[in-house]
Amino acid sequence: MKNKIYLFILAIVIISSRIKAQEPNNKIYFLVDTLNMNRYNKFISIDRYSPFEPSYTFYCNCIPSLNYFTRFSYFSSKQKPSAPVVAERPNHNFIKWKDLYALLQKHGPHFDDAYELYITEVLPKNKYQTNKVKLIIYPQPVENKEKPKL
Amino acid sequence: MVKNEKEFYKAFFYLPVNPNGKISTDYTAEALMKNFTGKLLLSPLEGKRSFLLDYKDGRVSDAYKKNQLAAKKRQSVGAGVSYWDYECHNELRFCTYFADCYGPTIAYSPNCIPPDVCSGQWTVTDFSIDEVCYNVWYNDPPTEPTNPIDYSGYGGDGGTIESLPTIEVKQDSLEKHYPCMVKEVLNKLMQNNAYSKLIQPFQSIQLPNGVTINIPGLPNLTFDFSSQSYGGSSNEYKLGQTQQGYITAMSSKIEFNSSAIKNASQLFLQMAAIHESAHAYSTYYIKAGSYGFPIDTTHYSTWAMNIVNFEVAAKSQYANGNYTDHSLFLENYIDKFVNILKEVNGNNYTDKQYQMAAIYGLNNAGSPPANSIFNGINLYNIYKGILEKSYNNLLTKFGITAAERDAFYLDNLVNVPTNKKLPTNCP
C-alpha cells in the first residue's frame, strides 16, 4: 500500500511537471468537411478512440517518428459535453491543409506543446461543431524481458 | 443466499413477463417469496451448474410438481424408456452494463437484459457464461396416441442461448505462422477459468446461429508476433511486448517474440501470454475507471484492482506502462499468475519454479519518461528503486536466490529440452 501511495504521488509530480512544460500559445483552426469530400480524395476519417473520445484520423504519417496515421481526439461525455452545434459556419481563420501538415512535420510529437488545434466539423444540414483536439500518441510498448546472468 | 442442507447457493429471481410482453426492469424490487411468481435461478457458490425453478404464488408451480410426479410414476412401473433428467446449456449471465445516459449509469442484470431506458447505449463491461439446467421429461417414442404432458415453462424459453457461444480474440496472423503457439499455449490457457476472465473484456461473442454480438466500445485484443531481442550480445531475452491503447484507447496488441516461440519452454510461453494479457487487462481496467466506469469489484471481476485514482493511474500508465503495470502486478497478481500456471501444468514443476516463472520481467521499470528530473531530483531513479524493492521482497518471501532464478530462466530460455518446447507441427 505504501508503494502504491508513492507511485501516485510521484506520478502526479511527474505529470504536473509535464503539463507545466506543455502550455501552448497559438490557437489554430482546421475545417473538416467529410460530407462534401470526394470519396476518391478523402484523406481524413471521423472515428472514435474510445466511447468517449471522437477522433479525426488523417490518412498520412504526417509525423514520421510516430510511424502511424496522425490522429486527433477530444473528450466528450454527459458531464463534459462537446461544444454546441451552431447553424452558421464559424468565422475562424481556418488553416490550410498544407500549412497544418508543415506544422505537424515541424513540431512532430510536440505539436500540442506549440499549438492548440481546434477542428470545426461540418455536420449535416449545414451545422457546425468546433472542438479543441489533442494529438493521439500511442504509448511505447511494455516489454517482458530479463537479462539472466550466464 | 439459500442453503439446501449441504451447499450454499446464490439465488436470482426473474421478474414475470408483463401482459404487454415486456419484462419488468425494476431491478431494485425485492422479491417477496411468500407470493412470488416467476423463475428462481439457483447458482452454487462452487461449480457452474445452475438450476431454474418455476414458482407460482410463492410455491414451486403445480406444472413443475406434476412433471416430477409423472416422472416418478413412470419410473416406478418401469414402463417404456422414458425418463426424467436435467437438460443443461450455457447462457449469458450476470452482466454489468454501463451507459453515458443522463450521466454515467451502471446497471447489473443477472439474466443479461439491459434496462429498457437509454436503449442501444448500454455497453457490457462484465459477464459470465454459466451452465443452466432445466428439468426435462423425455417421453417414450409415440407408439399410440397419448395425453401429452405440458412442458410449457421448461427450457426452450425465448432469449436463451442453445449452446456455448464461441469466443473470438483476434489471432489470425499468429495462428497462420505459429499454429502451435495458439493450439498448445493460448487455447489451453483459455480453458483456465482465471485466464479466461483476464481476456473476457476483449471477446466478441459469436452465437450458434451465426450472429455476432457487437457491443459499441468493446475493447479489442490482438495476438501477433514480431522479431525481438533474444540473447545475443545484450543477453536480453524478451518473451513479448504489448502495445497498449493501440487503435482504440482500451485495446491492446500483444506481440510474442518469434525467437521465444521457437526456443523457450511452453511454461515460459504460457507465462508470457498471461503477463502480456495482464497488461492488456490493466489498460482496459484503468481506462474504463478513468472514464468514470470502474469495473465492479464484487461481481465476477477476478482481476479487479484497488486503484485509488484511475485518472492519475491512466496518466502514469501512459507515461511509463512498464513501471505502473509491473508495480500493480507485483502487488495484486503474483498469486493469480502462479495459480494459473499450476492449474495448467499440475505437478510438472515445483511451487518455487512456478513463482520464478511468474515474476519474469516484473523488475523492469522501463525507460525514463520525459521530464523525470524535478528540482534536480531524478524521480525515475526513485520509483525504479521502489519497484526493485517490491520485487526483491518477493524473492525473499519465496526464498528465491538470484542465482537459482537465473539458472531456471536459462533452462527455460536456452537449454530447453525438446519435449518442453512447442511442437514443430500442429495440424
mmCIF file with all atom_site columns, C-alpha atoms in Angstrom, chain A residues 1 3-4 6-8 10-15 17-19 21 48-53 71 75-79 137-150, chain B residues 100 103-104 235-245 247-249 275-276 279 291 293 306 316 318 321-323 326 331 360-361 363-364 370-371 379 383 386 390 406 410:
data_model
loop_
_atom_site.group_PDB
_atom_site.id
_atom_site.type_symbol
_atom_site.label_atom_id
_atom_site.label_alt_id
_atom_site.label_comp_id
_atom_site.label_asym_id
_atom_site.label_entity_id
_atom_site.label_seq_id
_atom_site.pdbx_PDB_ins_code
_atom_site.Cartn_x
_atom_site.Cartn_y
_atom_site.Cartn_z
_atom_site.occupancy
_atom_site.B_iso_or_equiv
_atom_site.pdbx_formal_charge
_atom_site.auth_seq_id
_atom_site.auth_comp_id
_atom_site.auth_asym_id
_atom_site.auth_atom_id
_atom_site.pdbx_PDB_model_num
ATOM 1  C CA . MET A 1 1   ? 0.000   0.000   0.000   1.00 0.00 ? 1   MET A CA 1
ATOM 2  C CA . ASN A 1 3   ? 4.366   1.678   -2.560  1.00 0.00 ? 3   ASN A CA 1
ATOM 3  C CA . LYS A 1 4   ? 1.067   2.499   -4.203  1.00 0.00 ? 4   LYS A CA 1
ATOM 4  C CA . TYR A 1 6   ? 4.460   6.633   -3.543  1.00 0.00 ? 6   TYR A CA 1
ATOM 5  C CA . LEU A 1 7   ? 3.532   5.670   -7.068  1.00 0.00 ? 7   LEU A CA 1
ATOM 6  C CA . PHE A 1 8   ? 0.643   8.043   -7.272  1.00 0.00 ? 8   PHE A CA 1
ATOM 7  C CA . LEU A 1 10  ? 5.382   10.569  -7.911  1.00 0.00 ? 10  LEU A CA 1
ATOM 8  C CA . ALA A 1 11  ? 3.153   10.155  -10.918 1.00 0.00 ? 11  ALA A CA 1
ATOM 9  C CA . ILE A 1 12  ? 1.270   13.313  -10.040 1.00 0.00 ? 12  ILE A CA 1
ATOM 10 C CA . VAL A 1 13  ? 4.513   15.240  -9.646  1.00 0.00 ? 13  VAL A CA 1
ATOM 11 C CA . ILE A 1 14  ? 5.925   13.971  -12.914 1.00 0.00 ? 14  ILE A CA 1
ATOM 12 C CA . ILE A 1 15  ? 2.730   14.551  -14.828 1.00 0.00 ? 15  ILE A CA 1
ATOM 13 C CA . SER A 1 17  ? 5.824   18.906  -14.426 1.00 0.00 ? 17  SER A CA 1
ATOM 14 C CA . ARG A 1 18  ? 4.995   17.612  -17.911 1.00 0.00 ? 18  ARG A CA 1
ATOM 15 C CA . ILE A 1 19  ? 1.821   19.623  -18.060 1.00 0.00 ? 19  ILE A CA 1
ATOM 16 C CA . ALA A 1 21  ? 6.019   22.333  -19.904 1.00 0.00 ? 21  ALA A CA 1
ATOM 17 C CA . ARG A 1 48  ? -13.615 7.013   -32.112 1.00 0.00 ? 48  ARG A CA 1
ATOM 18 C CA . TYR A 1 49  ? -10.556 6.433   -29.972 1.00 0.00 ? 49  TYR A CA 1
ATOM 19 C CA . SER A 1 50  ? -12.857 5.333   -27.158 1.00 0.00 ? 50  SER A CA 1
ATOM 20 C CA . PRO A 1 51  ? -16.588 5.509   -26.467 1.00 0.00 ? 51  PRO A CA 1
ATOM 21 C CA . PHE A 1 52  ? -15.963 8.983   -25.078 1.00 0.00 ? 52  PHE A CA 1
ATOM 22 C CA . GLU A 1 53  ? -13.292 10.223  -27.471 1.00 0.00 ? 53  GLU A CA 1
ATOM 23 C CA . ARG A 1 71  ? -4.815  11.316  -35.258 1.00 0.00 ? 71  ARG A CA 1
ATOM 24 C CA . PHE A 1 75  ? -13.233 14.001  -24.813 1.00 0.00 ? 75  PHE A CA 1
ATOM 25 C CA . SER A 1 76  ? -16.992 14.163  -24.656 1.00 0.00 ? 76  SER A CA 1
ATOM 26 C CA . SER A 1 77  ? -19.397 12.834  -22.042 1.00 0.00 ? 77  SER A CA 1
ATOM 27 C CA . LYS A 1 78  ? -22.614 13.884  -20.366 1.00 0.00 ? 78  LYS A CA 1
ATOM 28 C CA . GLN A 1 79  ? -20.568 15.633  -17.672 1.00 0.00 ? 79  GLN A CA 1
ATOM 29 C CA . ILE A 1 137 ? 0.318   9.415   -29.256 1.00 0.00 ? 137 ILE A CA 1
ATOM 30 C CA . TYR A 1 138 ? 0.232   5.697   -28.629 1.00 0.00 ? 138 TYR A CA 1
ATOM 31 C CA . PRO A 1 139 ? 2.383   4.851   -25.598 1.00 0.00 ? 139 PRO A CA 1
ATOM 32 C CA . GLN A 1 140 ? 5.605   2.901   -26.004 1.00 0.00 ? 140 GLN A CA 1
ATOM 33 C CA . PRO A 1 141 ? 5.091   -0.879  -25.840 1.00 0.00 ? 141 PRO A CA 1
ATOM 34 C CA . VAL A 1 142 ? 5.542   -2.526  -22.467 1.00 0.00 ? 142 VAL A CA 1
ATOM 35 C CA . GLU A 1 143 ? 8.082   -5.333  -22.502 1.00 0.00 ? 143 GLU A CA 1
ATOM 36 C CA . ASN A 1 144 ? 8.536   -8.663  -20.793 1.00 0.00 ? 144 ASN A CA 1
ATOM 37 C CA . LYS A 1 145 ? 12.279  -9.174  -20.612 1.00 0.00 ? 145 LYS A CA 1
ATOM 38 C CA . GLU A 1 146 ? 15.098  -10.371 -18.393 1.00 0.00 ? 146 GLU A CA 1
ATOM 39 C CA . LYS A 1 147 ? 18.876  -10.496 -18.512 1.00 0.00 ? 147 LYS A CA 1
ATOM 40 C CA . PRO A 1 148 ? 19.775  -13.677 -16.647 1.00 0.00 ? 148 PRO A CA 1
ATOM 41 C CA . LYS A 1 149 ? 23.447  -13.960 -15.733 1.00 0.00 ? 149 LYS A CA 1
ATOM 42 C CA . LEU A 1 150 ? 25.161  -16.751 -17.606 1.00 0.00 ? 150 LEU A CA 1
ATOM 43 C CA . ASP B 2 100 ? -23.431 7.534   -20.524 1.00 0.00 ? 100 ASP B CA 1
ATOM 44 C CA . GLY B 2 103 ? -24.930 10.844  -16.555 1.00 0.00 ? 103 GLY B CA 1
ATOM 45 C CA . PRO B 2 104 ? -22.777 7.720   -16.106 1.00 0.00 ? 104 PRO B CA 1
ATOM 46 C CA . ASN B 2 235 ? 21.943  -11.158 -23.195 1.00 0.00 ? 235 ASN B CA 1
ATOM 47 C CA . GLU B 2 236 ? 18.416  -9.719  -23.095 1.00 0.00 ? 236 GLU B CA 1
ATOM 48 C CA . TYR B 2 237 ? 15.633  -12.263 -23.511 1.00 0.00 ? 237 TYR B CA 1
ATOM 49 C CA . LYS B 2 238 ? 12.290  -10.759 -24.456 1.00 0.00 ? 238 LYS B CA 1
ATOM 50 C CA . LEU B 2 239 ? 9.297   -13.059 -24.363 1.00 0.00 ? 239 LEU B CA 1
ATOM 51 C CA . GLY B 2 240 ? 6.926   -10.488 -25.798 1.00 0.00 ? 240 GLY B CA 1
ATOM 52 C CA . GLN B 2 241 ? 5.604   -6.973  -25.713 1.00 0.00 ? 241 GLN B CA 1
ATOM 53 C CA . THR B 2 242 ? 2.227   -5.247  -25.598 1.00 0.00 ? 242 THR B CA 1
ATOM 54 C CA . GLN B 2 243 ? 1.170   -2.117  -27.416 1.00 0.00 ? 243 GLN B CA 1
ATOM 55 C CA . GLN B 2 244 ? -1.373  -0.589  -25.062 1.00 0.00 ? 244 GLN B CA 1
ATOM 56 C CA . GLY B 2 245 ? -4.079  1.798   -26.208 1.00 0.00 ? 245 GLY B CA 1
ATOM 57 C CA . ILE B 2 247 ? -6.087  1.975   -32.364 1.00 0.00 ? 247 ILE B CA 1
ATOM 58 C CA . THR B 2 248 ? -8.617  2.410   -29.575 1.00 0.00 ? 248 THR B CA 1
ATOM 59 C CA . ALA B 2 249 ? -7.881  3.561   -26.046 1.00 0.00 ? 249 ALA B CA 1
ATOM 60 C CA . HIS B 2 275 ? 1.851   -11.428 -18.397 1.00 0.00 ? 275 HIS B CA 1
ATOM 61 C CA . GLU B 2 276 ? 1.012   -9.635  -21.656 1.00 0.00 ? 276 GLU B CA 1
ATOM 62 C CA . HIS B 2 279 ? -1.007  -5.609  -19.446 1.00 0.00 ? 279 HIS B CA 1
ATOM 63 C CA . TYR B 2 291 ? -13.872 7.296   -17.842 1.00 0.00 ? 291 TYR B CA 1
ATOM 64 C CA . PHE B 2 293 ? -16.845 3.347   -15.059 1.00 0.00 ? 293 PHE B CA 1
ATOM 65 C CA . ASN B 2 306 ? -7.765  -1.402  -5.824  1.00 0.00 ? 306 ASN B CA 1
ATOM 66 C CA . SER B 2 316 ? 1.097   7.254   -15.075 1.00 0.00 ? 316 SER B CA 1
ATOM 67 C CA . TYR B 2 318 ? 0.685   6.395   -20.356 1.00 0.00 ? 318 TYR B CA 1
ATOM 68 C CA . GLY B 2 321 ? 3.368   1.449   -18.596 1.00 0.00 ? 321 GLY B CA 1
ATOM 69 C CA . ASN B 2 322 ? 6.202   -0.867  -17.610 1.00 0.00 ? 322 ASN B CA 1
ATOM 70 C CA . TYR B 2 323 ? 6.628   0.708   -14.204 1.00 0.00 ? 323 TYR B CA 1
ATOM 71 C CA . HIS B 2 326 ? 4.609   -4.140  -13.084 1.00 0.00 ? 326 HIS B CA 1
ATOM 72 C CA . GLU B 2 331 ? 1.046   -6.072  -5.573  1.00 0.00 ? 331 GLU B CA 1
ATOM 73 C CA . TYR B 2 360 ? 9.727   -12.962 -15.012 1.00 0.00 ? 360 TYR B CA 1
ATOM 74 C CA . GLY B 2 361 ? 10.311  -9.377  -16.121 1.00 0.00 ? 361 GLY B CA 1
ATOM 75 C CA . ASN B 2 363 ? 11.599  -5.876  -12.121 1.00 0.00 ? 363 ASN B CA 1
ATOM 76 C CA . ASN B 2 364 ? 11.615  -3.981  -15.427 1.00 0.00 ? 364 ASN B CA 1
ATOM 77 C CA . ALA B 2 370 ? 10.359  12.631  -20.368 1.00 0.00 ? 370 ALA B CA 1
ATOM 78 C CA . ASN B 2 371 ? 10.860  15.318  -17.726 1.00 0.00 ? 371 ASN B CA 1
ATOM 79 C CA . LEU B 2 379 ? 12.274  10.808  -9.859  1.00 0.00 ? 379 LEU B CA 1
ATOM 80 C CA . TYR B 2 383 ? 10.404  4.867   -8.424  1.00 0.00 ? 383 TYR B CA 1
ATOM 81 C CA . ILE B 2 386 ? 10.692  1.205   -5.266  1.00 0.00 ? 386 ILE B CA 1
ATOM 82 C CA . SER B 2 390 ? 8.962   -4.781  -4.130  1.00 0.00 ? 390 SER B CA 1
ATOM 83 C CA . ASP B 2 406 ? 18.853  -17.093 -13.415 1.00 0.00 ? 406 ASP B CA 1
ATOM 84 C CA . LEU B 2 410 ? 18.316  -20.162 -18.774 1.00 0.00 ? 410 LEU B CA 1
#
